Coordinates of C-alpha atoms and ligand atoms in Angstrom, one line a residue:
M161 CA 32.1 -0.7 8.3
A162 CA 29.4 -1.3 10.7
T163 CA 26.9 -4.2 10.1
R164 CA 23.0 -3.4 8.3
G165 CA 21.4 -6.0 10.0
G166 CA 18.9 -8.3 8.6
F167 CA 15.8 -10.5 8.3
S168 CA 16.6 -13.7 10.6
S169 CA 14.9 -15.7 8.6
R170 CA 13.5 -15.8 5.6
L171 CA 9.9 -16.4 6.8
G172 CA 11.0 -13.4 8.9
F173 CA 11.6 -11.6 5.4
I174 CA 8.2 -12.7 4.5
A175 CA 6.1 -11.5 7.0
A176 CA 7.6 -8.5 7.0
A177 CA 7.2 -7.5 3.5
A178 CA 3.8 -9.2 3.4
G179 CA 3.3 -6.5 6.4
S180 CA 4.5 -3.4 4.1
A181 CA 2.3 -4.6 1.4
V182 CA -0.9 -5.8 3.6
G183 CA -2.3 -1.9 5.1
L184 CA -5.6 0.5 4.4
G185 CA -4.8 -0.2 0.3
N186 CA -6.3 -3.6 1.2
I187 CA -8.6 -3.6 4.1
W188 CA -10.1 -0.4 3.1
G189 CA -9.1 0.3 -0.9
F190 CA -9.1 -2.8 -2.2
P191 CA -13.2 -3.6 -1.0
A192 CA -14.0 0.6 -1.9
E193 CA -12.5 -0.2 -5.9
V194 CA -14.8 -3.2 -5.6
G195 CA -17.8 -1.3 -4.7
A196 CA -17.2 1.7 -7.3
G197 CA -15.9 0.3 -10.1
G198 CA -17.6 -3.3 -11.2
G199 CA -18.1 -5.8 -8.2
G200 CA -16.2 -9.1 -9.1
A201 CA -15.0 -7.9 -12.3
F202 CA -12.9 -5.7 -10.8
V203 CA -11.7 -8.7 -8.6
L204 CA -11.2 -10.9 -11.4
M205 CA -8.5 -8.2 -13.2
Y206 CA -6.9 -6.9 -9.5
L207 CA -6.2 -11.2 -9.2
I208 CA -4.4 -11.4 -12.7
F209 CA -2.5 -8.3 -12.4
C210 CA -1.2 -8.8 -9.0
F211 CA 0.1 -12.4 -10.5
I212 CA 1.3 -12.0 -14.1
L213 CA 2.3 -8.1 -14.0
C214 CA 3.3 -7.3 -10.7
F215 CA 4.9 -10.6 -9.4
P216 CA 7.5 -10.2 -12.3
V217 CA 8.1 -6.6 -10.6
M218 CA 8.2 -7.4 -6.9
V219 CA 11.1 -10.1 -7.6
T220 CA 13.2 -7.4 -9.4
E221 CA 12.9 -5.3 -6.9
I222 CA 14.0 -7.9 -4.0
A223 CA 17.2 -8.8 -6.6
I224 CA 18.1 -5.4 -7.3
G225 CA 18.0 -4.6 -3.4
R226 CA 20.0 -8.0 -2.6
K227 CA 22.5 -8.5 -5.1
T228 CA 23.4 -4.2 -3.8
Q229 CA 22.8 -4.8 0.2
K230 CA 21.4 -1.0 -0.3
N231 CA 18.5 1.4 -0.5
P232 CA 17.2 2.7 -3.5
V233 CA 19.7 5.4 -4.1
G234 CA 23.1 3.0 -3.0
A235 CA 21.3 0.3 -5.0
F236 CA 21.2 2.1 -8.7
N237 CA 25.2 3.5 -7.4
A238 CA 26.3 0.3 -6.3
L239 CA 25.8 -1.9 -9.8
G240 CA 27.9 1.1 -11.9
F241 CA 25.3 3.3 -12.7
R242 CA 25.3 6.5 -10.8
K243 CA 23.3 8.1 -13.4
W244 CA 20.0 6.1 -12.8
N245 CA 20.1 6.6 -9.2
F246 CA 17.0 9.6 -9.3
V247 CA 15.3 6.2 -9.9
G248 CA 15.8 5.6 -6.4
K249 CA 15.7 9.3 -5.5
I250 CA 11.8 9.2 -7.2
G251 CA 11.6 6.7 -4.3
I252 CA 13.2 7.7 -1.7
L253 CA 10.5 11.4 -2.3
S254 CA 7.7 9.1 -2.8
G255 CA 8.0 7.3 0.6
F256 CA 8.1 11.1 2.2
L257 CA 5.0 11.9 0.2
I258 CA 3.0 8.8 0.9
L259 CA 3.9 8.2 4.5
S260 CA 3.0 11.3 5.6
F261 CA -0.6 11.5 4.5
Y262 CA -1.2 7.5 4.9
N263 CA -0.3 8.6 8.6
V264 CA -2.9 11.7 8.8
I265 CA -5.3 8.2 7.2
A266 CA -4.0 5.6 9.9
G267 CA -4.5 8.8 12.9
W268 CA -8.4 8.4 12.2
A269 CA -8.4 4.7 11.9
F270 CA -6.7 4.7 15.5
G271 CA -9.1 7.9 17.0
Y272 CA -12.1 5.2 15.4
I273 CA -11.6 2.5 17.9
F274 CA -12.2 4.5 20.9
E275 CA -15.1 5.9 19.8
M276 CA -16.4 2.3 18.2
A277 CA -15.0 1.1 21.7
T278 CA -17.3 3.2 23.2
S279 CA -21.0 2.9 20.9
N280 CA -20.5 6.7 19.5
F281 CA -21.7 5.5 15.7
A282 CA -22.7 8.5 15.7
I283 CA -19.4 9.8 14.0
A284 CA -20.8 8.3 11.2
E285 CA -22.4 11.6 10.6
Q286 CA -19.6 13.5 12.5
F287 CA -16.8 11.9 10.3
S288 CA -16.1 15.8 8.9
A289 CA -16.6 17.6 11.9
F290 CA -13.7 14.4 13.2
K291 CA -11.5 15.4 11.1
M292 CA -12.0 19.2 11.2
Q293 CA -10.7 18.8 15.1
V294 CA -7.3 19.0 14.3
F295 CA -5.2 18.5 17.2
K296 CA -6.6 15.5 18.6
V297 CA -6.8 13.5 15.4
G298 CA -3.3 15.1 15.2
G299 CA -2.6 13.8 18.5
Y300 CA -3.8 10.1 17.1
G301 CA -1.2 10.5 14.1
L302 CA 1.3 11.8 16.1
V303 CA 1.0 8.7 18.8
F304 CA 0.8 6.5 15.2
M305 CA 4.4 7.8 14.0
V306 CA 5.4 7.3 16.9
V307 CA 4.8 4.1 17.4
T308 CA 5.9 3.6 13.5
A309 CA 9.3 5.4 14.1
Y310 CA 10.1 3.2 17.7
T311 CA 9.3 0.5 15.5
V312 CA 11.7 1.2 13.1
S313 CA 14.6 2.1 15.4
K314 CA 14.3 -1.1 16.7
G315 CA 15.8 -2.5 13.7
I316 CA 15.3 -5.0 11.5
S317 CA 15.2 -8.4 13.1
G318 CA 14.5 -6.0 16.2
G319 CA 12.1 -4.2 15.1
I320 CA 10.7 -4.6 11.7
E321 CA 10.3 -8.4 11.7
K322 CA 9.5 -8.5 15.2
A323 CA 6.2 -6.6 14.4
A324 CA 5.0 -8.4 11.4
K325 CA 6.0 -11.8 13.2
F326 CA 3.2 -10.7 15.7
L327 CA 0.4 -8.2 14.0
M328 CA 0.2 -10.5 11.2
P329 CA -0.6 -13.6 12.5
A330 CA -3.1 -11.1 14.8
L331 CA -5.1 -9.9 11.9
I332 CA -5.4 -12.5 10.0
I333 CA -7.3 -14.3 13.2
M334 CA -9.5 -11.0 13.9
M335 CA -10.3 -11.1 10.1
L336 CA -11.0 -14.6 10.3
V337 CA -13.4 -14.3 13.8
L338 CA -14.7 -10.8 11.8
I339 CA -15.9 -12.5 8.7
G340 CA -17.0 -15.1 10.7
Y341 CA -19.6 -12.6 12.3
S342 CA -20.4 -11.0 9.4
F343 CA -21.5 -14.1 8.0
T344 CA -24.2 -14.8 10.2
L345 CA -26.1 -11.2 9.4
E346 CA -28.7 -10.8 7.6
N347 CA -28.6 -10.6 3.4
S348 CA -25.1 -11.2 3.9
G349 CA -25.2 -13.0 0.6
A350 CA -26.1 -10.8 -1.9
G351 CA -23.5 -8.8 -1.0
L352 CA -21.3 -12.2 -1.1
A353 CA -22.5 -12.2 -4.6
F354 CA -21.8 -8.6 -6.1
Y355 CA -18.3 -9.5 -4.2
L356 CA -17.5 -12.3 -6.0
L357 CA -19.2 -13.3 -9.2
P358 CA -17.8 -11.4 -12.2
D359 CA -19.9 -10.1 -14.8
F360 CA -17.5 -9.7 -17.6
S361 CA -19.3 -6.9 -19.4
K362 CA -18.2 -4.6 -16.7
I363 CA -14.9 -5.2 -17.8
N364 CA -13.3 -2.5 -19.6
G365 CA -10.7 0.2 -20.1
V366 CA -11.3 2.0 -16.6
V367 CA -11.9 -1.1 -14.7
M368 CA -8.5 -2.2 -15.8
Y369 CA -6.3 0.8 -15.3
N370 CA -7.4 1.1 -11.5
A371 CA -7.7 -2.7 -11.1
L372 CA -3.4 -2.2 -11.9
G373 CA -2.9 0.9 -9.6
Q374 CA -4.6 -1.0 -6.8
A375 CA -2.4 -4.4 -7.0
F376 CA 0.6 -2.2 -7.6
F377 CA 0.0 -0.1 -4.9
S378 CA -1.5 -2.7 -2.3
L379 CA 1.7 -4.5 -2.9
S380 CA 4.4 -2.1 -1.7
L381 CA 5.7 -1.6 -5.7
G382 CA 7.3 1.4 -7.5
M383 CA 9.5 3.0 -4.8
G384 CA 11.9 0.4 -3.9
A385 CA 10.0 -0.6 -0.7
L386 CA 10.7 -3.7 -1.8
I387 CA 14.9 -3.3 -3.2
T388 CA 15.0 -2.0 0.8
Y389 CA 14.1 -4.8 2.7
G390 CA 15.6 -7.2 -0.2
S391 CA 18.5 -5.5 0.2
Y392 CA 18.6 -7.8 4.4
V393 CA 18.1 -10.9 2.3
S394 CA 19.9 -14.1 2.9
K395 CA 22.2 -14.9 -0.2
K396 CA 20.4 -17.9 0.5
D397 CA 17.1 -17.8 0.0
N398 CA 14.7 -18.0 -2.7
I399 CA 13.8 -15.1 -3.7
I400 CA 10.7 -16.1 -6.7
S401 CA 9.5 -18.3 -4.1
S402 CA 9.0 -15.4 -1.2
A403 CA 8.0 -13.4 -3.6
A404 CA 5.1 -15.5 -4.7
L405 CA 4.5 -16.1 -1.1
I406 CA 4.4 -12.6 -0.4
T407 CA 2.4 -11.9 -3.5
L408 CA -0.2 -14.7 -2.0
A409 CA -0.3 -12.9 1.2
D410 CA -1.1 -9.9 -0.3
V411 CA -4.0 -10.7 -2.1
G412 CA -5.7 -13.3 -0.1
V413 CA -5.3 -10.5 2.6
A414 CA -7.4 -8.3 0.1
V415 CA -9.9 -11.4 -0.9
L416 CA -10.6 -11.8 2.9
A417 CA -11.5 -7.7 3.7
G418 CA -14.0 -8.6 0.8
M419 CA -15.7 -11.7 2.6
L420 CA -15.9 -9.3 5.6
I421 CA -17.2 -5.9 4.5
F422 CA -19.1 -7.5 1.5
P423 CA -21.5 -8.8 3.6
L424 CA -21.8 -5.8 6.0
L425 CA -23.0 -3.7 3.1
G426 CA -25.2 -6.5 1.8
F427 CA -26.9 -7.1 5.5
I428 CA -26.8 -2.3 5.5
T429 CA -28.5 -2.4 2.3
E430 CA -31.2 -4.7 2.6
G431 CA -29.4 -6.8 -0.2
N432 CA -29.8 -4.2 -2.6
I433 CA -26.2 -4.2 -3.0
G434 CA -25.8 -4.3 -6.7
D435 CA -28.2 -0.9 -7.1
G436 CA -25.5 2.1 -6.5
Q437 CA -26.6 2.7 -3.2
M438 CA -24.2 2.5 -1.1
A439 CA -21.6 4.9 -0.4
T440 CA -18.7 2.5 -1.0
A441 CA -15.6 4.7 -2.9
G442 CA -13.2 6.5 -0.8
P443 CA -13.2 7.4 3.1
D444 CA -16.8 7.2 3.0
L445 CA -16.8 3.3 3.1
I446 CA -14.9 2.8 6.5
F447 CA -15.4 6.4 8.5
V448 CA -18.9 6.5 7.4
T449 CA -20.9 3.5 5.8
L450 CA -19.3 0.6 8.1
P451 CA -20.0 2.5 12.0
K452 CA -23.3 2.7 10.4
V453 CA -23.9 -1.2 10.0
F454 CA -21.9 -1.6 13.7
E455 CA -24.6 0.5 15.2
Q456 CA -26.7 -1.9 13.3
I457 CA -26.5 -5.3 14.6
G458 CA -27.4 -4.6 18.0
S459 CA -25.5 -5.4 21.1
F460 CA -22.2 -6.8 19.5
G461 CA -21.9 -3.7 17.6
A462 CA -18.9 -2.0 20.0
V463 CA -17.1 -5.1 20.0
V464 CA -16.9 -5.7 16.0
G465 CA -16.9 -2.0 14.9
A466 CA -13.7 -1.4 17.9
G467 CA -12.4 -5.0 16.7
F468 CA -12.3 -3.7 13.0
F469 CA -10.4 -0.8 13.7
V470 CA -7.7 -2.2 15.9
L471 CA -7.2 -4.5 12.9
L472 CA -7.3 -1.6 10.3
C473 CA -4.3 -0.3 12.0
F474 CA -2.2 -3.4 12.5
A475 CA -2.3 -3.9 8.8
A476 CA -1.8 0.3 8.1
L477 CA 0.8 -0.4 11.1
T478 CA 3.5 -2.6 9.5
S479 CA 3.1 -0.8 6.3
T480 CA 4.2 2.4 7.7
V481 CA 7.2 0.6 9.1
S482 CA 8.2 0.2 5.7
L483 CA 7.4 3.1 4.2
L484 CA 9.6 4.9 7.1
E485 CA 12.4 2.4 6.2
V486 CA 12.7 3.7 2.8
P487 CA 14.0 7.0 3.8
V488 CA 15.8 6.2 6.8
A489 CA 17.8 3.2 4.8
Y490 CA 19.0 6.2 2.7
V491 CA 19.9 8.8 5.5
V492 CA 22.0 5.7 7.1
D493 CA 23.7 4.2 4.4
E494 CA 23.7 7.8 1.9
K495 CA 24.6 10.1 4.7
G496 CA 26.1 8.0 7.2
I497 CA 23.8 9.0 10.2
K498 CA 23.2 6.2 12.6
R499 CA 20.2 4.3 12.7
N500 CA 18.5 5.7 15.7
R501 CA 18.8 8.9 15.1
A502 CA 18.1 8.9 11.6
V503 CA 14.7 6.9 12.4
W504 CA 13.6 10.1 14.9
L505 CA 14.5 13.0 12.4
V506 CA 12.7 11.5 9.1
A507 CA 9.6 11.1 11.1
G508 CA 10.0 13.7 12.0
F509 CA 9.9 15.5 9.4
I510 CA 7.3 13.3 7.8
Y511 CA 4.7 14.4 10.1
L512 CA 5.3 18.0 9.3
I513 CA 5.0 17.5 5.4
G514 CA 2.1 15.8 6.4
I515 CA 0.3 19.0 8.2
P516 CA -1.1 20.2 5.2
S517 CA -2.7 16.7 4.7
L518 CA -4.0 16.8 8.7
I519 CA -5.8 20.3 8.0
G520 CA -6.9 20.4 4.5
N521 CA -9.9 18.4 5.4
G522 CA -11.7 22.0 6.7
Y523 CA -10.1 22.8 9.4
S524 CA -7.3 24.9 6.4
E525 CA -9.8 26.9 3.9
F526 CA -6.5 27.0 1.7
F527 CA -5.3 23.1 2.1
T528 CA -9.0 21.9 2.1
N529 CA -9.6 24.0 -1.4
F530 CA -5.7 23.0 -2.6
I531 CA -6.0 22.8 -6.3
T532 CA -8.2 22.7 -8.8
Y533 CA -6.9 20.5 -11.5
I534 CA -7.1 21.8 -15.8
G535 CA -10.6 20.8 -16.4
A536 CA -12.1 19.5 -13.4
D537 CA -15.2 20.6 -11.4
S538 CA -14.8 21.0 -8.1
P539 CA -11.1 21.5 -6.5
T540 CA -9.1 18.7 -4.6
S541 CA -7.3 18.7 -1.2
F542 CA -3.9 18.5 -0.7
L543 CA -4.5 14.9 0.8
G544 CA -6.0 14.1 -2.7
F545 CA -3.1 16.3 -4.8
I546 CA 0.1 13.9 -2.7
G547 CA -2.4 10.8 -2.9
S548 CA -2.4 12.0 -7.1
V549 CA 1.1 12.7 -7.3
A550 CA 2.9 9.5 -5.3
N551 CA 0.6 6.7 -5.4
D552 CA -1.0 7.1 -8.7
S553 CA 1.9 9.3 -10.5
L554 CA 5.1 8.2 -9.3
L555 CA 4.5 4.6 -8.0
P556 CA 4.1 4.3 -11.6
L557 CA 6.9 6.2 -13.4
G558 CA 9.1 4.8 -10.4
G559 CA 8.1 0.4 -11.3
C560 CA 8.7 1.3 -14.9
L561 CA 12.0 2.5 -14.6
I562 CA 13.8 -0.3 -12.6
V563 CA 11.9 -3.0 -14.9
F564 CA 13.2 -0.9 -17.8
F565 CA 16.3 -0.4 -16.0
A566 CA 16.9 -4.3 -14.6
A567 CA 16.7 -5.8 -18.2
H568 CA 17.9 -3.5 -20.4
V569 CA 20.3 -1.4 -18.7
W570 CA 21.7 -3.7 -15.8
K571 CA 20.6 -6.5 -17.7
K572 CA 18.8 -9.5 -18.0
H573 CA 21.7 -12.0 -17.4
N574 CA 22.8 -9.9 -14.4
L575 CA 19.1 -10.5 -13.0
D576 CA 19.0 -13.6 -13.8
A577 CA 21.9 -14.6 -12.1
E578 CA 20.7 -13.2 -8.9
L579 CA 17.6 -14.8 -8.8
S580 CA 19.7 -18.4 -9.1
V581 CA 21.7 -17.5 -5.7
G582 CA 19.4 -19.6 -3.9
N583 CA 17.2 -21.2 -6.3
P584 CA 19.8 -23.3 -8.7
S585 CA 16.8 -24.8 -10.8
Y586 CA 15.9 -21.3 -11.3
E587 CA 17.9 -20.3 -15.1
G588 CA 16.7 -22.1 -18.0
S589 CA 13.5 -22.7 -16.6
F590 CA 10.0 -21.7 -18.2
L591 CA 9.5 -18.8 -14.7
Q592 CA 12.8 -17.6 -16.1
K593 CA 11.6 -16.9 -19.8
Y594 CA 8.2 -15.8 -18.1
L595 CA 9.9 -13.3 -16.3
N596 CA 12.4 -12.1 -18.6
F597 CA 9.5 -11.2 -21.2
T598 CA 7.2 -9.5 -18.7
I599 CA 10.6 -7.5 -17.2
S600 CA 11.7 -6.4 -20.7
Y601 CA 8.0 -5.5 -22.1
V602 CA 5.1 -5.9 -20.8
A603 CA 5.9 -4.4 -17.7
P604 CA 7.6 -0.9 -18.2
L605 CA 5.4 -0.5 -21.1
A606 CA 1.9 -0.9 -19.0
L607 CA 3.4 1.0 -16.3
G608 CA 4.7 3.4 -18.6
V609 CA 0.6 3.9 -19.9
I610 CA -0.6 3.8 -16.4
F611 CA 1.4 6.4 -16.1
I612 CA 0.5 9.0 -18.9
L613 CA -3.1 8.5 -17.9
T614 CA -3.2 9.6 -14.8
V615 CA -0.8 12.8 -15.1
L616 CA -3.4 13.2 -18.5
G617 CA -6.3 12.5 -16.8
T618 CA -6.0 13.2 -13.5
F619 CA -4.1 16.9 -13.9
F620 CA -5.1 17.4 -16.9
G621 CA -8.6 16.3 -17.7
I622 CA -7.5 14.9 -21.2
H623 CA -9.2 11.6 -20.6
L624 CA -8.2 8.9 -23.3
I625 CA -10.1 5.9 -21.4
Ligands
LIG82 N1 1.1 -1.4 0.4 C1 0.6 -1.2 1.0 C2 -1.4 -0.5 1.5 O1 -2.0 -1.3 0.9 C3 0.7 1.1 1.3 C4 2.7 0.7 1.5 C5 3.5 0.4 2.5 C6 2.8 1.1 0.3 N2 4.7 0.3 1.9 C7 4.5 1.1 0.7 C8 2.8 1.4 -1.1 C9 5.4 1.4 -0.6 C10 3.6 1.3 -2.2 C11 5.4 1.1 -1.7 O2 -1.9 -0.4 1.9

């Protein structure tokens, strides 16, 4: 068998996996959720969920990947449970769906680099029109997909790892510079206070539900992305400590993104940020509100604005790379197609299934008002629909099944044995007991509940919380 390749070092793996985790979800999704629901209370719940609930899921995914050295479908087969490979198939499907619309949004962000660099701040008012220029915006998306595919085609150590080792540090440096600048703006402190001081009375079922969903997506869990990356990890590596660093990096970047965006929001609301004055939720935060901020900050606006969108694209690129790698690994391992060919075929196909998401933002009436859920007042676009199906439903479902499988079908002692490879002191530790308990009961239950709440609430209008 030809070698599948692998990460050249532990650091390379951590950079790539952290790159997968750090994406639009951190820099855009996280601040948007904080703004929409609960400020610091949301942040607190998010942090708790990342470490106590999502970290064990991450460890499980990486362990399954490293044990089997396979893509998510092949992994279940290799462990001897073919019947369970449908879980891997759900993951591959999720990868296709998520990348198809994620790439559209990345294309907008890419286009905004040029809009900001040329001081076209009026784009804030013309965001709807911008999205309707489907040939232009579709072109940006195409470039993004080509760069993604090119990176993946260069293989694990030569493409994915190399890109992450450059992009991740560059991202952090750019963020720190922009944060430093945002702190100098008037009323930045009011923004920070809203962000960082939790108002415990705001913690409720909905905030918890959103925080867990956000944590799960942000850590790239539930579709086997980390089974796939784990399959390229050396047997010498310590999975637990690697996963801890990946989680820390992801959480760290999300927290930093908030430290960048909330001072900007404090500035533009003149300190009245808590009063719901701001369109903080959804695409508007990044594509409408921030350009207005960049306009107001004067001579530096173009540089800060363009810098922000470069940063967003860097974050998105290491994520699109991981989303593409999952179906590619599947096609390479299971269908015996050569990597290079597989990459371009899969990327081309995903770009095509993303077209309805591209044109469903005003250009095509049909895909814009694609579906009206039971009990909903207004229709949802194709992009929104795919987001609800893949991100909000299939990921928690996949995650629930993966941990349930590991604990109760593959069995805990096998998982423990894999986690002990490269980490001899794991067996018998407190952490082992904690992870066993979480993976067996807490995580499958919580993720199952999230899945059911989403399906009932989103598609059937039955709101249990
Ligand atoms: N975590 C990324 C973000 O926050 C998105 C992402 C990349 C992802 N790969 C994934 C999400 C795999 C779920 C599964 O933007």
